[in-house]
mmCIF file of C-alpha atoms in Angstrom:
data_model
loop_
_atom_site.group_PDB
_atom_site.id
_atom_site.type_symbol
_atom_site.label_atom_id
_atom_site.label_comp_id
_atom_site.label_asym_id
_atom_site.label_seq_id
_atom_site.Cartn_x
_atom_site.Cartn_y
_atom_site.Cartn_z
ATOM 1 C CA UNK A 1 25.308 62.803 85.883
ATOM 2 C CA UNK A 2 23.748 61.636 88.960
ATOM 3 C CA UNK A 3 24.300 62.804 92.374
ATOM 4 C CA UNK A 4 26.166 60.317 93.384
ATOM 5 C CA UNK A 5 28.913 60.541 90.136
ATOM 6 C CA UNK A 6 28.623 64.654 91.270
ATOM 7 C CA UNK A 7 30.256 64.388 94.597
ATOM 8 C CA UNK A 8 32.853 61.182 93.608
ATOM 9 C CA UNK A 9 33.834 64.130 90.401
ATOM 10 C CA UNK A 10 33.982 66.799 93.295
ATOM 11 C CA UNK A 11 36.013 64.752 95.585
ATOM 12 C CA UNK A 12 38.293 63.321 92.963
ATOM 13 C CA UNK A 13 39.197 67.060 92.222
ATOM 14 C CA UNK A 14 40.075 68.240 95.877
ATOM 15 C CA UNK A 15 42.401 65.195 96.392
ATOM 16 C CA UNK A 16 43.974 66.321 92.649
ATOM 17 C CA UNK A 17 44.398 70.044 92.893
ATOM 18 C CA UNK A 18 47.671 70.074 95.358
ATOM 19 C CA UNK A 19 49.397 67.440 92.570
ATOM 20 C CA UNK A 20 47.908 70.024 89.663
ATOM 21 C CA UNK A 21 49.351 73.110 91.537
ATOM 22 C CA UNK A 22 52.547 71.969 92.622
ATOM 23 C CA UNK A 23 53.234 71.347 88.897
ATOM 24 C CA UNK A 24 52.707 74.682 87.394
ATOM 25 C CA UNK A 25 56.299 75.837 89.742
ATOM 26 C CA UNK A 26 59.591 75.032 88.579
ATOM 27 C CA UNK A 27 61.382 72.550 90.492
ATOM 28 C CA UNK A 28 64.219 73.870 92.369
ATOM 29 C CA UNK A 29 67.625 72.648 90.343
ATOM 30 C CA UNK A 30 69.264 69.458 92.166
ATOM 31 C CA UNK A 31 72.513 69.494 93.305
ATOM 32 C CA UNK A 32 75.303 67.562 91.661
ATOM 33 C CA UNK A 33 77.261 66.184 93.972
ATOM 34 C CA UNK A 34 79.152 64.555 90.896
ATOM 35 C CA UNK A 35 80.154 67.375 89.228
ATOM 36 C CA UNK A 36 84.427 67.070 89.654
ATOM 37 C CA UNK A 37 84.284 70.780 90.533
ATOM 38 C CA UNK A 38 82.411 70.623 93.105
ATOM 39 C CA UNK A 39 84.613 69.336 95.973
ATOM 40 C CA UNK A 40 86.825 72.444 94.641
ATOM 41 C CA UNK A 41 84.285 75.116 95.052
ATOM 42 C CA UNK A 42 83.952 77.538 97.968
ATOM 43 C CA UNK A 43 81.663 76.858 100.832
ATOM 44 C CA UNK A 44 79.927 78.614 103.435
ATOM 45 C CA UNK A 45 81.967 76.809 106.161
ATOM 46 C CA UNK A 46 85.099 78.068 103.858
ATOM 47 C CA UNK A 47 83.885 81.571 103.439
ATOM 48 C CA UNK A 48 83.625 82.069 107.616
ATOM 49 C CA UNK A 49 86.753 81.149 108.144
ATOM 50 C CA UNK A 50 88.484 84.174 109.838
ATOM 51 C CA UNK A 51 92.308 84.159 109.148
ATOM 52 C CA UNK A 52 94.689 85.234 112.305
ATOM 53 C CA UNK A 53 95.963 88.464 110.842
ATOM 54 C CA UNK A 54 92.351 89.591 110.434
ATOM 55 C CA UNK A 55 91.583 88.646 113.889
ATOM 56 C CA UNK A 56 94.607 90.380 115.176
ATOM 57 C CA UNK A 57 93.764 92.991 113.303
ATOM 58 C CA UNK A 58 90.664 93.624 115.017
ATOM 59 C CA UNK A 59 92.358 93.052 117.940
ATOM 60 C CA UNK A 60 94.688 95.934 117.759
ATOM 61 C CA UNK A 61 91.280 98.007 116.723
ATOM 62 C CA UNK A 62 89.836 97.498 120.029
ATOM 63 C CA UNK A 63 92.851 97.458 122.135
ATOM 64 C CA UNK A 64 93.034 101.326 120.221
ATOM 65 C CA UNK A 65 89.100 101.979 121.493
ATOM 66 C CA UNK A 66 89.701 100.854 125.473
ATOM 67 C CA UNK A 67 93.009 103.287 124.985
ATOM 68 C CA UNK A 68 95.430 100.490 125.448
ATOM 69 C CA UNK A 69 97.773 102.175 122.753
ATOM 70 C CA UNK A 70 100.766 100.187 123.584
ATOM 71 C CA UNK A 71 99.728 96.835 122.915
ATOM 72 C CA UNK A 72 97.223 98.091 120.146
ATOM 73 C CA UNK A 73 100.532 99.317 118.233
ATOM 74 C CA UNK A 74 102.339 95.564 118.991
ATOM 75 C CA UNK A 75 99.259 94.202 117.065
ATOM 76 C CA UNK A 76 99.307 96.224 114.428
ATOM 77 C CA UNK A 77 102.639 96.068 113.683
ATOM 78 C CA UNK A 78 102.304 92.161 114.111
ATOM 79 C CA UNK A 79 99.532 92.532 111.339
ATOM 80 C CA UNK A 80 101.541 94.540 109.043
ATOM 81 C CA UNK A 81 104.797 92.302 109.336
ATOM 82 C CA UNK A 82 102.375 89.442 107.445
ATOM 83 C CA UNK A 83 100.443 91.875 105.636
ATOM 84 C CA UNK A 84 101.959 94.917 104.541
ATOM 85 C CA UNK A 85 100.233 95.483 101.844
ATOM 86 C CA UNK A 86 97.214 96.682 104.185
ATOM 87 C CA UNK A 87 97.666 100.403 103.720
ATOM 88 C CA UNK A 88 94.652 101.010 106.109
ATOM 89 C CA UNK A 89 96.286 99.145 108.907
ATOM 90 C CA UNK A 90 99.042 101.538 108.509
ATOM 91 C CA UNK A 91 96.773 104.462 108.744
ATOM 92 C CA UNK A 92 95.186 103.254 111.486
ATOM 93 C CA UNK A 93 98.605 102.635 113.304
ATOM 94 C CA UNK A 94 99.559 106.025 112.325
ATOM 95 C CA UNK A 95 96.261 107.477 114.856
ATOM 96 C CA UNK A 96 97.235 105.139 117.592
ATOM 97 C CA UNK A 97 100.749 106.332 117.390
ATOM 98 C CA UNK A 98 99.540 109.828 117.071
ATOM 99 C CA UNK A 99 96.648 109.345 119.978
ATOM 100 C CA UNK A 100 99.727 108.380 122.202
ATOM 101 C CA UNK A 101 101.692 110.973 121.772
ATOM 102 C CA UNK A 102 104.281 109.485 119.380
ATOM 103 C CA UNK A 103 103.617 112.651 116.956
ATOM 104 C CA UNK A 104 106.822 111.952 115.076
ATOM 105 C CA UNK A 105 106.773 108.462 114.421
ATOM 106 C CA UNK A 106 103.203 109.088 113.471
ATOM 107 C CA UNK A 107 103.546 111.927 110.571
ATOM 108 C CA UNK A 108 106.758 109.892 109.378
ATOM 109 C CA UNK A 109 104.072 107.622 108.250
ATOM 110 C CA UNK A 110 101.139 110.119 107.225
ATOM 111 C CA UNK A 111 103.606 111.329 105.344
ATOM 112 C CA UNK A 112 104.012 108.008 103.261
ATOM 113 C CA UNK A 113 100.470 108.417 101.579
ATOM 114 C CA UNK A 114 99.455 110.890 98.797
ATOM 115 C CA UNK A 115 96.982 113.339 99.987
ATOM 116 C CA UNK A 116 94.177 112.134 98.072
ATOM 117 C CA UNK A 117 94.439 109.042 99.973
ATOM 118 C CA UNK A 118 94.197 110.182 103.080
ATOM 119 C CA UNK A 119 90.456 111.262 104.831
ATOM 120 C CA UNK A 120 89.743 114.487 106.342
ATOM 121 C CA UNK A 121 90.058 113.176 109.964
ATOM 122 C CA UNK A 122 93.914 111.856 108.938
ATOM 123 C CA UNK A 123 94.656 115.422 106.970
ATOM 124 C CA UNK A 124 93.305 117.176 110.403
ATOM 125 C CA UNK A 125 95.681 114.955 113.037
ATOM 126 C CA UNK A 126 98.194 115.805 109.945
ATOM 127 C CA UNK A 127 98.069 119.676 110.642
ATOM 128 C CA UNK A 128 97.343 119.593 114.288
ATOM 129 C CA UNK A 129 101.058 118.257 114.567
ATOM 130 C CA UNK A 130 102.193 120.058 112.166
ATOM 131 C CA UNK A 131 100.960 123.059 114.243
ATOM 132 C CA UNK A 132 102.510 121.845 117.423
ATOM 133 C CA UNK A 133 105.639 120.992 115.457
ATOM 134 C CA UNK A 134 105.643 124.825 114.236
ATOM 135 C CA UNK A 135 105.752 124.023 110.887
ATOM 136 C CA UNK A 136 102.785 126.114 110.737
ATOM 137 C CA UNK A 137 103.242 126.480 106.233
ATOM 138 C CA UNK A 138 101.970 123.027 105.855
ATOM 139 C CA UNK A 139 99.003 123.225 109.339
ATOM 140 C CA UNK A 140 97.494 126.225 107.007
ATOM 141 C CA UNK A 141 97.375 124.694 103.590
ATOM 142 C CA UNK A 142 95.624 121.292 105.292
ATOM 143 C CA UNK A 143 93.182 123.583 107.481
ATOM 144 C CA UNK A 144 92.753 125.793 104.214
ATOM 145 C CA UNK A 145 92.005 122.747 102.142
ATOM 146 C CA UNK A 146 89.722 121.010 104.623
ATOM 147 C CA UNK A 147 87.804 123.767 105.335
ATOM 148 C CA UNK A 148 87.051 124.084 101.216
ATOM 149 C CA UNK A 149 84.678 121.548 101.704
ATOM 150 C CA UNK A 150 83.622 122.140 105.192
ATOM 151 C CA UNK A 151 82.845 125.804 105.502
ATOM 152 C CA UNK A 152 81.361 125.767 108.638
ATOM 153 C CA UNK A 153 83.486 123.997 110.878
ATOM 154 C CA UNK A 154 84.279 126.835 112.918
ATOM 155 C CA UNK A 155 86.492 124.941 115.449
ATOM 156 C CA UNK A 156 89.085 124.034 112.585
ATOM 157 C CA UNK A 157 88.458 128.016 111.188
ATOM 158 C CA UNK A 158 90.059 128.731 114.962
ATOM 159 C CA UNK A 159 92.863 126.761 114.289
ATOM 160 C CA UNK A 160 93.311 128.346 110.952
ATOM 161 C CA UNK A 161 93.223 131.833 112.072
ATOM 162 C CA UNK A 162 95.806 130.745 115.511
ATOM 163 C CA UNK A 163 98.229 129.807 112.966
ATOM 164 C CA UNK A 164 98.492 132.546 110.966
ATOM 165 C CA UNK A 165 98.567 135.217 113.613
ATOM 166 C CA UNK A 166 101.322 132.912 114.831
ATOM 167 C CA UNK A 167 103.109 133.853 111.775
ATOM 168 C CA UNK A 168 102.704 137.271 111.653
ATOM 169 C CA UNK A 169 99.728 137.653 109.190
ATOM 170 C CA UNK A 170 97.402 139.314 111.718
ATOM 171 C CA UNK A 171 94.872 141.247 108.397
ATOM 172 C CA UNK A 172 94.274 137.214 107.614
ATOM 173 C CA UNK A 173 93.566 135.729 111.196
ATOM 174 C CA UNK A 174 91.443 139.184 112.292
ATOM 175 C CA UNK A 175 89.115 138.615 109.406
ATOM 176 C CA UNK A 176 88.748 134.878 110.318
ATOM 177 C CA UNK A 177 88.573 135.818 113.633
ATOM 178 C CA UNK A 178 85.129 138.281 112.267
ATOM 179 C CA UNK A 179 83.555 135.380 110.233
ATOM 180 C CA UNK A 180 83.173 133.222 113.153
ATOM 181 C CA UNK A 181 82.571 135.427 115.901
ATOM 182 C CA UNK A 182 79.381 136.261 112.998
ATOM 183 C CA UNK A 183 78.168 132.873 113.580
ATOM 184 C CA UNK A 184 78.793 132.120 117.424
ATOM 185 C CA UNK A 185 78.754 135.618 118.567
ATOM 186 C CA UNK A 186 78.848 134.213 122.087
ATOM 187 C CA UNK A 187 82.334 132.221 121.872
ATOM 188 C CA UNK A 188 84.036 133.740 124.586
ATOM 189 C CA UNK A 189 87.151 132.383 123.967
ATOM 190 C CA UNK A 190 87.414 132.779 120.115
ATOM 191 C CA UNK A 191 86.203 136.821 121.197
ATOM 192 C CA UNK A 192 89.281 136.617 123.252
ATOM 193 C CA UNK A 193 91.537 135.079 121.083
ATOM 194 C CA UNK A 194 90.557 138.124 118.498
ATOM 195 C CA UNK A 195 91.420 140.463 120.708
ATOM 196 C CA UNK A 196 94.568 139.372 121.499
ATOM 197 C CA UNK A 197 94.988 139.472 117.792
ATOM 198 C CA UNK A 198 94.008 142.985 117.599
ATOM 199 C CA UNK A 199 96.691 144.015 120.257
ATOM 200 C CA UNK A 200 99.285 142.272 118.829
ATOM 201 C CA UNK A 201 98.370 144.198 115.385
ATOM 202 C CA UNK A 202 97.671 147.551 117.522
ATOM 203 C CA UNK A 203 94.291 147.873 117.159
ATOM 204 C CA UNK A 204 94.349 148.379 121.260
ATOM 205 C CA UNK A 205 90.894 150.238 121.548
ATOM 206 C CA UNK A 206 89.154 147.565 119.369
ATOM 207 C CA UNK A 207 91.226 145.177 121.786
ATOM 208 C CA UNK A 208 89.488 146.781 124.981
ATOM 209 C CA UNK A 209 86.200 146.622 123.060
ATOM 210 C CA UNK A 210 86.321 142.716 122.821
ATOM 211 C CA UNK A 211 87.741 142.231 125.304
ATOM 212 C CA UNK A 212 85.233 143.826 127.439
ATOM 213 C CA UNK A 213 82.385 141.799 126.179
ATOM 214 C CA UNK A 214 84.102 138.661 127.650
ATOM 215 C CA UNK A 215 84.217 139.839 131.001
ATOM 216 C CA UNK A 216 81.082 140.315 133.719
ATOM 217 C CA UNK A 217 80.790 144.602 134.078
#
């Protein structure tokens, strides 16, 4: 081959190897526009299309977060009235209501759920009105069961031990008392709340001990 033949060959190839390459992928699949199902099929315009009770729903959310309780409860129960079947809007109705104040409308509707459907933060508003409600039976078995799996939430292991010196059972609320004052030896008020404990159960120089260490000499 002469020179000339070389560099025509050469050129030939360079002009050829974008067509050669672009042949080796697989062409993407073309759309059939013809295909009858295809005017029935969702789109992407379709699937962002945000349906009022969702929208109120979020609504009500928010209204919740900026605390405007009242008209966060009108939404919800707007949303519910189409959509009852949206047990979590309940739920979530059920905090507002609770947040508010409205303690008995709220457990009237905790109360609708088996436990295993309700979270740890529901069970918890759950036995903090049970606890201001007195009913202080069902307060301990939801502290007793939430703490189970969260040992060392020592605020909640407070609340515990309140309720059952409340009730009497001062052995059970002095050693609960022990365990966290273990951990956060400096809680002054859980110290004090101990020795209260301990004076209620006569254990008045153990009382004066405690109560001692809360106070400047």
């Amino acid at each position: 081959m002469n020179r000339n033949g070389y560099w025509i060959g050469f050129i030939l190839f360079i002009l050829m190897a974008p067509i050669l390459c672009a042949q080796d992928k697989p062409s993407p699949p073309l759309l059939n526009v013809m295909d009858p199902d295809y005017l029935n099929r969702p789109h992407d315009s379709e699937k962002a299309t945000i349906p009022d009770w969702q929208a109120r729903w979020e609504l009500a959310r928010i209204l919740s977060y900026v605390k405007k309780y009242q008209e966060s409860i009108v939404e919800y129960e707007r949303v519910l009235s189409e959509r009852p079947d949206l047990s979590e809007a309940r739920l979530e109705m059920a905090n507002v209501l609770n947040w508010m104040g409205s303690h008995e409308k709220a457990i009237r509707i905790y109360e609708e759920f088996p436990s295993d459907k309700l979270d740890d933060r529901t069970r918890i508003a759950m036995a903090d009105i049970y606890l201001e409600k007195k009913q202080y039976d069902k307060a301990i078995a939801l502290y007793q069961n939430y703490l189970d799996t969260h040992p060392q939430d020592h605020q909640i292991r407070a609340k515990l031990a309140d309720a059952l010196s409340w009730i009497g059972k001062y052995a059970e609320a002095i050693a609960i008392y022990k365990k966290i004052l273990a951990q956060v030896p400096n809680d002054i008020q859980i110290r004090r709340k101990y020795a209260f404990v301990l004076i209620w159960n006569n254990q008045h120089d153990s009382a004066i001990t405690e109560l001692r260490k809360t106070l400047d000499p």
